[in-house]
Amino acid sequence: MWAALGIAIVTLGALGVWALSSGPPTGEAGDFRNLLLVTFDTTRADHVGCYGYSKASTPNLDNMAQRGVTFERCITAAPITLPSHASILTGLYPFHHGARNNGTHFLPEEVPTLAEALSAAGFSTGAVVSALVLDSRYGLDQGFDAYDDNLANAERAPLFMFRETKALDTAQRAIRWLQDRADERWFLWVHFFDPHANYEPPEVYAARCPDSPYDGEIAYADAGLGEVLESLRTLGKLDETLVVMTSDHGEGLGEHGESTHSMFIYDATTRVPLIFMHPSLAQRKRVRGVVSSVDIVPTVLELLDVPAGGSFDGQSVARAMLVPDGRHAPRPAYSEAMSPYYNHGWSDLRGLRDEAGRFIRAPKPELYDLRRDGRELNNLFPKAPELAEPYDARLASLLPTTEADVRGDDIRSMDPEVRASLAALGYVWDSTEDGEDAVAASERLDPKDRVHLWEVAQRANQLVRDERFEEAEAALRATVAEDPGSLLSRTTLASVLMRLEKFDEALELVRETVLLPGARNSNWLRLAELGRKLELGDWREHVLKAKELDPRDPLPWVREGDWEQDDGDADAAIRAYQAALDLDGRCAKAWVGIGNTEHRRGNDDAAERALLKALEADPINVEALYNRGVVAESLGRGTEAAAFYAKALEHEPKHVLVLVNLANLYLKAKQLAQAEALYGKALAQTPDDFNANFNLGVLLLGSRRVEEAVLVLGRACASEPERIEGWRTLMTAARANGDRDLAFKAATRIAGIEPDNLPALMTAAAMGHALDRGDAARAALRRALNLDAARVEQRAQRDAELRAALEDLRAAGGD
């Protein structure tokens, strides 16, 4: 019946490379000296001009298509950045290379890469990436002589988004690498992250694509590509360079209920551009047959005439490009979505896509006739499941018995109590034929039945960005109640609960979250943080678990250093920060920690050196800028300190500590209006901040705005009642304002903290007598006289209320 629909099934072969038996020369003989691989993040094929999209502004990609070969149906291996790029750079599907998800996985060292093959063949190899998700700690740097993941020029990322460098910065870094090449053969991979959400193209590119900021971001990436190609032309190397452009995945843009990507493997998120350009390739050729992103590595090795040194899931399609009538043997392309499982506890998705159809193995399987239903809206499977049998059989033969997965979450090896906890969160087990327990995949939730919850969670993320925490809490509680296994929703809810100081609830939530298969080391660090807040004494165990979960990540060491510093062990803090730097010498947070620690123990020169390192690694690191200001103040360089504080506020205008410190500098300089404005901004963020309230109170008191001073000093004392300087200044302000009762209360509070505080005792005596609180007044005055009778007498000469209290005491026979 499937054949009757005209949909052909092509058997997938085993691992291997198809060799070019004859035809035009390859390698240096064919002038294929170098390789430029360009990947745009998050770029749908149907949003590029040469793929028929009339609203596109992609002149450089369109020109590549005119001068080379365009593959109309390239299918990516995964709709998410790290797994897909791992497939692009290895020629292997994720089930063979093991990097199955962002953030939780990495490419193992034993997996051979394109860069390693070309390096072994004598190529210089370089990479320039534009987002943290492709940081070298995730393993894609293997084989590269230079792996530029330096995001020093990146702007601060919105909450829940990746920090990224912009297209023209990425292009300039790539051009600098190209300019340093001599006559050696080379391979450069350039990654443009711009089309990824948030969609905020520069104004000129937004104007070119007024209907779609997403299209504007693709246009911006295209401009970056154009800069790199123009540089090659100027260097005289363009015609000897094989240029390959593709994308890691597409973008849902609302199709199938998915606004972004990672959940589904429909064409919206898996059909990507693939364009090859070189003078020896057929010009303006378009190949309609399905290819996969895993075909790129064997193809470029074939064209460069470099031995593979291994086998691939992909096949070379070089012959289809070298001669105008060349053809390749299309094979169904495999795609998977593991994010639903690792991030939400739902079922993963596996699928095959050929020229005519797509099959998706899911709790509710799907089958689409793409010739008649290009938008994949009419699922044929429920009415004709037999039509999917050939696809399902081939998918079963393609998948290995044991899949590579560097995360290694194996439910069978879990402690029974852990499994019981997971069962309470919706995970279901069944028994395999050999009697072992395994996750019952058929019982996991189908992502298409739960994607609306992810959309709700993303809207809740925006509420958090807008600091509407109560609304975010309500939305996330509802999501977690309906979908208790969703790791990302749980993680965000825990953050919100902590912001709302609901620490016990957050603790319970995180204790469950760390048991989920997709738990990250950040979840364990959150558990450690809550353990410290609630004084549970178990934080070190949780930090150790975070280190074990991702040994390449310096963050657990940084947090350990922060907490050792807070506990007063400077040496242990420095050791932890240094361990973080051993993993990543550009870890700005570790350098900030060292700087802070050295400042606290009085080594300001060492602190300044460390903070300089932090700012070299990350010029917009607000904590580094703030601490540079603190150290500059400590060294008596107030003007320099103010400049650092002002720079920090450019990047984080609501940073309370920076606002208060800069206001303090203005206060010292008697620039009272500027100081008051900054204190006001700080208090708009944190109304109960002691330092902002206290210093504003000092300013107001000095400006004779006594009534206002009393109000803000009262807030300072209420926020940190153990801070005696607050009560001391409030006592003074209250007396100046004629508020004897408040002055008496403040003086009494001071005396309770410092029983021998003479000014407080004298004020308590004077105010107590004026308020007819004779016993209290006489008791305070007796203590004052016992401490320093001469000072009391001197003060009484100019303080009528104290003098009256002293006379009363003498009349009562107390002197």
Coordinates of C-alpha atoms in Angstrom, one line a residue, residues 37-524:
L37 CA 32.8 25.5 7.0
V38 CA 30.2 28.1 8.0
T39 CA 27.3 27.2 10.3
F40 CA 24.4 29.6 10.9
D41 CA 22.5 28.7 14.1
T42 CA 18.8 28.2 14.0
T43 CA 18.3 28.8 10.3
R44 CA 15.4 27.2 8.4
A45 CA 16.1 26.4 4.7
D46 CA 12.8 28.0 3.7
H47 CA 13.8 31.4 5.2
V48 CA 16.8 31.7 2.8
G49 CA 16.5 33.5 -0.5
C50 CA 18.0 30.8 -2.7
Y51 CA 15.5 28.3 -1.2
G52 CA 12.6 30.4 -2.6
Y53 CA 11.9 32.8 0.2
S54 CA 11.0 36.1 -1.3
K55 CA 11.3 38.1 2.0
A56 CA 14.9 37.0 2.7
S57 CA 17.9 39.3 2.6
T58 CA 20.6 36.8 2.0
P59 CA 22.7 38.0 -0.9
N60 CA 25.8 36.1 0.1
L61 CA 24.1 32.8 0.4
D62 CA 22.2 33.4 -2.8
N63 CA 25.5 34.2 -4.5
M64 CA 27.0 30.9 -3.2
A65 CA 24.1 29.0 -4.7
Q66 CA 24.7 30.7 -8.0
R67 CA 28.4 29.7 -7.9
G68 CA 27.9 26.2 -6.5
V69 CA 25.6 23.4 -5.5
T70 CA 22.5 23.8 -3.4
F71 CA 21.0 20.7 -1.6
E72 CA 17.3 21.4 -1.3
R73 CA 16.5 18.7 1.3
C74 CA 19.3 18.6 3.9
I75 CA 18.0 17.1 7.2
T76 CA 19.9 17.7 10.4
A77 CA 20.5 15.0 12.9
A78 CA 19.1 16.9 15.9
P79 CA 17.1 20.1 16.3
I80 CA 19.5 21.4 19.0
T81 CA 22.9 23.0 18.8
L82 CA 25.5 20.8 20.4
P83 CA 24.3 17.4 19.1
S84 CA 23.8 18.7 15.6
H85 CA 27.2 20.4 15.4
A86 CA 28.8 17.2 16.8
S87 CA 27.2 15.4 13.9
I88 CA 28.3 18.0 11.4
L89 CA 31.9 17.8 12.6
T90 CA 32.1 14.0 12.9
G91 CA 29.8 12.5 10.2
L92 CA 28.2 10.4 12.9
Y93 CA 24.6 10.4 14.2
P94 CA 24.2 11.3 17.9
F95 CA 23.6 7.6 18.9
H96 CA 27.2 7.0 17.8
H97 CA 29.0 10.1 19.0
G98 CA 27.2 10.4 22.3
A99 CA 26.6 14.1 22.7
R100 CA 22.8 13.9 22.9
N101 CA 21.7 17.2 24.5
N102 CA 22.9 20.8 25.2
G103 CA 24.3 21.5 28.6
T104 CA 24.2 17.9 29.9
H105 CA 26.5 16.3 27.3
F106 CA 29.8 16.7 25.5
L107 CA 31.7 15.1 22.6
P108 CA 34.0 12.3 24.0
E109 CA 37.7 12.5 23.2
E110 CA 37.7 9.1 21.5
V111 CA 35.3 10.2 18.8
P112 CA 37.3 11.3 15.7
T113 CA 36.5 14.7 14.2
L114 CA 36.9 16.4 10.9
A115 CA 39.4 18.7 12.4
E116 CA 41.5 15.8 13.7
A117 CA 41.5 14.2 10.2
L118 CA 42.6 17.4 8.5
S119 CA 45.2 18.2 11.2
A120 CA 46.7 14.8 10.7
A121 CA 46.9 15.6 6.9
G122 CA 48.9 18.8 7.6
F123 CA 46.1 21.4 7.7
S124 CA 46.2 24.3 10.0
T125 CA 42.8 24.2 11.8
G126 CA 40.9 26.9 13.5
A127 CA 37.4 27.6 14.8
V128 CA 35.5 30.7 15.8
V129 CA 32.2 30.1 17.7
S130 CA 29.7 32.7 18.9
A131 CA 27.9 31.2 21.9
L132 CA 28.5 29.5 25.2
V133 CA 26.7 26.4 24.1
L134 CA 29.7 25.5 21.9
D135 CA 32.3 26.3 24.6
S136 CA 35.4 24.1 24.3
R137 CA 34.5 22.2 27.5
Y138 CA 31.8 20.5 25.4
G139 CA 34.4 18.7 23.3
L140 CA 34.1 20.2 19.8
D141 CA 37.6 21.7 20.1
Q142 CA 39.2 18.4 19.3
G143 CA 41.7 18.6 16.5
F144 CA 41.6 22.4 16.3
D145 CA 44.9 24.3 16.6
A146 CA 43.0 27.4 17.7
Y147 CA 39.5 27.2 19.1
D148 CA 38.2 30.7 19.6
D149 CA 35.3 30.6 22.0
N150 CA 36.2 33.9 23.6
L151 CA 33.0 35.8 24.2
A152 CA 34.8 38.9 25.6
N153 CA 33.1 41.1 23.1
A154 CA 29.7 39.6 23.8
E155 CA 26.9 41.6 25.3
R156 CA 25.1 40.5 28.5
A157 CA 22.5 37.8 27.6
P158 CA 18.9 38.1 28.8
L159 CA 18.0 35.7 31.6
F160 CA 17.6 32.1 30.2
M161 CA 19.4 32.9 27.0
F162 CA 22.9 32.2 25.7
R163 CA 25.5 34.9 25.7
E164 CA 26.7 35.5 22.2
T165 CA 29.0 37.5 20.0
K166 CA 27.4 39.3 17.1
A167 CA 28.0 38.5 13.4
L168 CA 30.4 41.2 12.5
D169 CA 32.5 40.5 15.6
T170 CA 32.5 36.8 14.8
A171 CA 33.5 37.7 11.2
Q172 CA 36.4 39.9 12.3
R173 CA 37.8 37.2 14.6
A174 CA 37.6 34.7 11.7
I175 CA 39.3 37.2 9.3
R176 CA 42.2 37.7 11.8
W177 CA 42.8 34.0 11.8
L178 CA 42.7 33.9 8.0
Q179 CA 45.2 36.7 7.7
D180 CA 47.7 34.8 9.8
R181 CA 47.8 31.9 7.4
A182 CA 50.8 31.5 5.1
D183 CA 51.0 28.9 2.4
E184 CA 49.8 26.0 4.4
R185 CA 46.5 24.3 3.7
W186 CA 43.9 25.2 6.3
F187 CA 40.4 24.5 7.7
L188 CA 38.3 27.1 9.4
W189 CA 34.9 26.6 11.0
V190 CA 32.9 29.8 11.6
H191 CA 29.7 29.7 13.7
F192 CA 27.2 32.6 13.6
F193 CA 24.7 32.4 16.4
D194 CA 22.6 35.4 15.5
P195 CA 19.4 33.8 14.2
H196 CA 18.9 32.1 17.6
A197 CA 16.3 33.8 19.8
N198 CA 16.1 36.5 21.0
Y199 CA 15.6 38.0 17.6
E200 CA 17.2 41.5 17.9
P201 CA 18.9 42.3 14.6
P202 CA 20.8 45.6 14.2
E203 CA 18.5 48.3 12.9
V204 CA 19.8 48.2 9.3
Y205 CA 19.0 44.5 9.0
A206 CA 15.7 44.8 10.8
A207 CA 14.8 47.4 8.2
R208 CA 15.5 45.0 5.4
C209 CA 13.2 42.4 7.0
P210 CA 10.4 44.5 8.6
D211 CA 8.0 41.6 8.8
S212 CA 10.3 39.3 10.8
P213 CA 13.1 40.0 13.3
Y214 CA 14.1 36.4 12.8
D215 CA 14.7 37.0 9.1
G216 CA 16.7 40.2 10.1
E217 CA 19.0 38.0 12.2
I218 CA 19.6 35.7 9.3
A219 CA 20.3 38.7 7.1
Y220 CA 22.9 39.9 9.7
A221 CA 24.6 36.5 9.8
D222 CA 24.6 36.6 6.0
A223 CA 26.4 39.9 6.2
G224 CA 29.0 38.3 8.5
L225 CA 29.5 35.5 6.0
G226 CA 30.0 38.2 3.3
E227 CA 32.8 39.8 5.3
V228 CA 34.6 36.5 5.6
L229 CA 34.2 35.7 1.9
E230 CA 35.4 39.2 0.9
S231 CA 38.5 38.7 3.0
L232 CA 39.3 35.4 1.2
R233 CA 38.8 37.2 -2.1
T234 CA 41.2 40.0 -1.0
L235 CA 43.7 37.4 0.2
G236 CA 43.5 35.6 -3.2
K237 CA 42.4 32.4 -1.5
L238 CA 38.7 32.2 -2.3
D239 CA 39.0 30.2 -5.6
E240 CA 41.2 27.6 -3.9
T241 CA 38.8 27.2 -0.9
L242 CA 35.9 24.8 -0.6
V243 CA 33.2 26.8 1.1
V244 CA 30.4 24.9 2.8
M245 CA 27.4 26.6 4.5
T246 CA 24.8 24.8 6.6
S247 CA 22.8 25.2 9.8
D248 CA 22.5 23.1 12.9
H249 CA 18.7 23.2 12.9
G250 CA 15.7 25.3 12.0
E251 CA 13.1 27.1 14.1
G252 CA 9.5 26.2 14.8
L253 CA 8.0 29.7 14.6
G254 CA 4.8 28.4 16.0
E255 CA 4.4 25.4 13.7
H256 CA 3.1 22.3 15.6
G257 CA 2.8 24.6 18.7
E258 CA 6.6 25.0 19.0
S259 CA 7.9 28.6 18.9
T260 CA 11.6 27.8 19.0
H261 CA 13.2 24.4 18.6
S262 CA 14.5 21.2 20.4
M263 CA 11.1 19.5 20.9
F264 CA 10.1 18.1 17.4
I265 CA 11.8 16.7 14.3
Y266 CA 9.4 18.1 11.6
D267 CA 10.9 20.0 8.7
A268 CA 10.5 23.3 10.5
T269 CA 13.3 22.4 12.8
T270 CA 15.3 19.8 10.8
R271 CA 15.4 21.0 7.2
V272 CA 18.4 23.3 6.9
P273 CA 20.3 24.9 4.1
L274 CA 23.4 23.1 2.7
I275 CA 25.4 24.9 0.0
F276 CA 28.8 24.0 -1.4
M277 CA 30.8 26.5 -3.4
H278 CA 34.1 26.1 -5.4
P279 CA 35.0 26.9 -9.0
S280 CA 35.5 23.1 -9.8
L281 CA 31.9 22.3 -8.7
A282 CA 28.9 22.4 -10.9
Q283 CA 27.5 25.9 -11.0
R284 CA 24.0 26.8 -10.0
K285 CA 23.2 23.2 -9.6
R286 CA 20.3 22.1 -7.3
V287 CA 20.1 18.6 -5.8
R288 CA 16.6 17.5 -4.8
G289 CA 17.4 14.2 -3.2
V290 CA 17.5 14.0 0.6
V291 CA 20.9 14.3 2.3
S292 CA 21.9 14.5 5.9
S293 CA 24.2 16.7 7.9
V294 CA 26.3 13.6 8.6
D295 CA 27.1 13.5 4.8
I296 CA 29.2 16.7 5.1
V297 CA 32.4 15.2 6.6
P298 CA 32.8 12.3 4.1
T299 CA 32.0 14.7 1.3
V300 CA 34.6 17.3 2.1
L301 CA 37.2 14.7 2.8
E302 CA 36.5 13.3 -0.6
L303 CA 36.8 16.7 -2.2
L304 CA 40.0 17.6 -0.3
D305 CA 41.5 14.2 -1.1
V306 CA 42.2 13.5 2.6
P307 CA 42.0 9.9 4.0
A308 CA 39.0 9.5 6.3
G309 CA 40.8 7.5 9.0
G310 CA 37.5 6.1 10.1
S311 CA 34.0 5.4 9.1
F312 CA 30.8 7.5 9.1
D313 CA 27.1 7.3 9.2
G314 CA 27.1 9.7 6.3
Q315 CA 28.1 9.1 2.7
S316 CA 30.0 11.3 0.2
V317 CA 27.8 13.2 -2.3
A318 CA 30.9 14.6 -4.1
R319 CA 30.0 13.0 -7.4
A320 CA 26.6 14.9 -7.4
M321 CA 28.6 18.1 -7.4
L322 CA 31.6 17.5 -9.5
V323 CA 29.7 16.9 -12.8
P324 CA 26.6 18.6 -13.9
D325 CA 24.6 15.4 -14.4
G326 CA 26.2 13.6 -11.4
R327 CA 23.7 12.0 -9.0
H328 CA 23.9 10.5 -5.6
A329 CA 21.9 7.6 -4.1
P330 CA 19.5 9.3 -1.6
R331 CA 19.0 7.5 1.7
P332 CA 16.5 8.3 4.4
A333 CA 17.9 10.8 6.9
Y334 CA 17.8 10.1 10.6
S335 CA 16.8 12.8 13.2
E336 CA 16.3 12.6 17.0
A337 CA 15.0 14.9 19.7
M338 CA 16.4 14.0 23.1
S339 CA 15.7 17.3 24.8
P340 CA 12.1 16.3 25.6
Y341 CA 13.5 13.4 27.7
Y342 CA 16.4 15.2 29.3
N343 CA 14.8 18.5 30.0
H344 CA 11.2 17.4 30.6
G345 CA 11.0 13.7 31.3
W346 CA 8.9 13.2 28.2
S347 CA 9.5 10.6 25.5
D348 CA 12.4 11.2 23.1
L349 CA 11.6 11.2 19.4
R350 CA 13.3 9.2 16.6
G351 CA 12.6 9.6 12.9
L352 CA 13.4 9.0 9.3
R353 CA 12.8 11.4 6.5
D354 CA 13.2 10.7 2.7
E355 CA 12.1 12.5 -0.4
A356 CA 8.5 11.5 0.0
G357 CA 7.7 10.9 3.6
R358 CA 8.6 11.2 7.3
F359 CA 8.1 8.6 10.0
I360 CA 8.4 9.6 13.7
R361 CA 8.7 6.9 16.3
A362 CA 6.9 8.3 19.4
P363 CA 4.3 7.2 22.0
K364 CA 1.8 8.3 19.3
P365 CA 3.7 7.4 16.1
E366 CA 3.4 9.8 13.1
L367 CA 3.7 9.3 9.3
Y368 CA 3.4 12.0 6.7
D369 CA 3.2 12.0 2.9
L370 CA 5.4 15.0 2.2
R371 CA 4.5 15.3 -1.4
R372 CA 0.9 16.0 -0.5
D373 CA 1.3 17.3 3.0
G374 CA 4.4 19.4 3.1
R375 CA 3.5 21.1 6.4
E376 CA 3.1 17.7 8.1
L377 CA -0.4 18.3 9.4
N378 CA -2.1 15.0 8.3
N379 CA -0.8 12.1 10.3
L380 CA -1.5 8.9 8.3
F381 CA -0.4 6.5 11.0
P382 CA -3.6 6.2 13.0
K383 CA -5.6 5.0 10.0
A384 CA -2.9 3.1 8.2
P385 CA -0.1 2.0 10.6
E386 CA 1.1 -0.7 8.2
L387 CA 2.4 2.1 5.9
A388 CA 5.0 2.9 8.5
E389 CA 6.3 -0.6 8.9
P390 CA 9.1 -0.3 6.3
Y391 CA 10.3 2.9 8.0
D392 CA 10.1 1.4 11.4
A393 CA 12.0 -1.7 10.4
R394 CA 14.8 0.4 8.9
L395 CA 14.9 2.6 11.9
A396 CA 15.2 -0.4 14.1
S397 CA 18.1 -1.8 12.0
L398 CA 19.8 1.6 12.0
L399 CA 19.8 2.1 15.8
P400 CA 22.6 0.1 17.6
T401 CA 21.8 -2.2 20.4
T402 CA 23.8 0.0 22.7
E403 CA 23.7 3.7 22.0
A404 CA 26.5 6.1 22.8
D405 CA 25.4 8.6 25.5
V406 CA 28.1 10.3 27.5
R407 CA 25.6 11.2 30.2
G408 CA 25.1 7.6 31.0
D409 CA 21.8 8.0 32.9
D410 CA 20.8 4.4 33.4
I411 CA 17.7 3.8 35.4
R412 CA 18.6 0.2 36.0
S413 CA 21.6 1.1 38.1
M414 CA 19.8 3.6 40.2
D415 CA 19.2 3.1 43.9
P416 CA 15.7 1.7 44.6
E417 CA 14.8 4.7 46.7
V418 CA 15.8 7.0 43.9
R419 CA 13.7 5.0 41.4
A420 CA 10.8 5.2 43.8
S421 CA 11.1 9.0 44.0
L422 CA 11.2 9.2 40.2
A423 CA 8.1 7.0 40.0
A424 CA 6.3 9.5 42.1
L425 CA 7.2 12.1 39.5
G426 CA 5.6 10.1 36.6
Y427 CA 8.4 7.8 35.5
V428 CA 7.3 4.3 34.7
W429 CA 9.2 1.0 34.5
D430 CA 8.6 -2.3 32.9
S431 CA 10.7 -5.5 32.7
T432 CA 12.9 -6.5 29.8
E433 CA 13.0 -10.0 28.5
D434 CA 16.1 -10.7 30.6
G435 CA 14.3 -9.6 33.7
E436 CA 16.0 -6.2 34.1
D437 CA 14.0 -3.1 34.8
A438 CA 14.0 -0.4 32.1
V439 CA 12.2 2.9 31.5
A440 CA 8.9 2.1 29.8
A441 CA 9.3 4.4 26.9
S442 CA 5.8 3.7 25.7
E443 CA 4.5 5.1 28.9
R444 CA 6.4 8.4 28.7
L445 CA 4.5 11.4 27.6
D446 CA 4.4 12.3 24.0
P447 CA 6.0 15.8 23.5
K448 CA 3.2 16.8 21.1
D449 CA 0.7 16.4 24.0
R450 CA 2.9 18.5 26.3
V451 CA 4.5 21.1 24.2
H452 CA 1.9 23.7 25.4
L453 CA 3.4 23.4 28.8
W454 CA 6.8 24.3 27.5
E455 CA 5.3 27.3 25.9
V456 CA 3.7 28.3 29.2
A457 CA 7.1 27.8 30.9
Q458 CA 8.7 30.1 28.4
R459 CA 6.2 32.8 29.0
A460 CA 6.9 32.3 32.7
N461 CA 10.6 32.9 31.9
Q462 CA 9.6 36.2 30.5
L463 CA 7.7 37.1 33.7
V464 CA 10.9 36.3 35.6
R465 CA 12.9 38.6 33.3
D466 CA 10.3 41.3 34.0
E467 CA 10.7 40.6 37.7
R468 CA 7.0 39.7 38.1
F469 CA 7.9 36.9 40.4
E470 CA 4.5 36.2 42.0
E471 CA 2.9 35.7 38.5
A472 CA 5.8 33.6 37.4
E473 CA 5.4 31.4 40.5
A474 CA 1.7 30.8 39.8
A475 CA 2.4 29.9 36.2
L476 CA 5.3 27.6 37.0
R477 CA 3.4 25.9 39.9
A478 CA 0.6 25.0 37.5
T479 CA 3.1 23.7 35.0
V480 CA 4.9 21.5 37.5
A481 CA 1.7 20.2 38.9
E482 CA 0.6 19.1 35.5
D483 CA 4.1 18.0 34.4
P484 CA 6.1 17.1 37.5
G485 CA 9.0 15.6 35.6
S486 CA 9.9 18.8 33.7
L487 CA 13.4 19.6 34.8
L488 CA 13.5 23.1 33.3
S489 CA 10.2 24.2 34.8
R490 CA 11.3 22.9 38.2
T491 CA 14.6 24.6 37.9
T492 CA 13.0 28.0 37.1
L493 CA 10.4 27.6 39.8
A494 CA 13.1 26.9 42.4
S495 CA 14.9 30.1 41.4
V496 CA 11.6 32.0 41.8
L497 CA 10.9 30.5 45.2
M498 CA 14.3 31.6 46.3
R499 CA 13.8 35.1 45.1
L500 CA 10.6 35.1 47.1
E501 CA 12.5 33.7 50.1
K502 CA 10.5 30.5 50.2
F503 CA 13.6 28.5 50.9
D504 CA 12.0 25.4 52.5
E505 CA 9.7 24.9 49.5
A506 CA 12.6 25.5 47.1
L507 CA 14.7 22.9 49.0
E508 CA 12.0 20.2 48.6
L509 CA 11.6 21.0 45.0
V510 CA 15.4 20.8 44.2
R511 CA 15.9 17.6 46.2
E512 CA 13.4 16.0 43.8
T513 CA 14.9 17.7 40.7
V514 CA 18.4 16.4 41.2
L515 CA 17.0 12.9 40.8
L516 CA 15.8 13.5 37.3
P517 CA 17.7 12.0 34.4
G518 CA 18.5 15.4 32.9
A519 CA 19.7 17.0 36.2
R520 CA 22.6 19.4 35.7
N521 CA 25.4 20.3 38.0
S522 CA 23.7 23.7 38.4
N523 CA 20.8 21.8 40.1
W524 CA 23.3 20.3 42.6

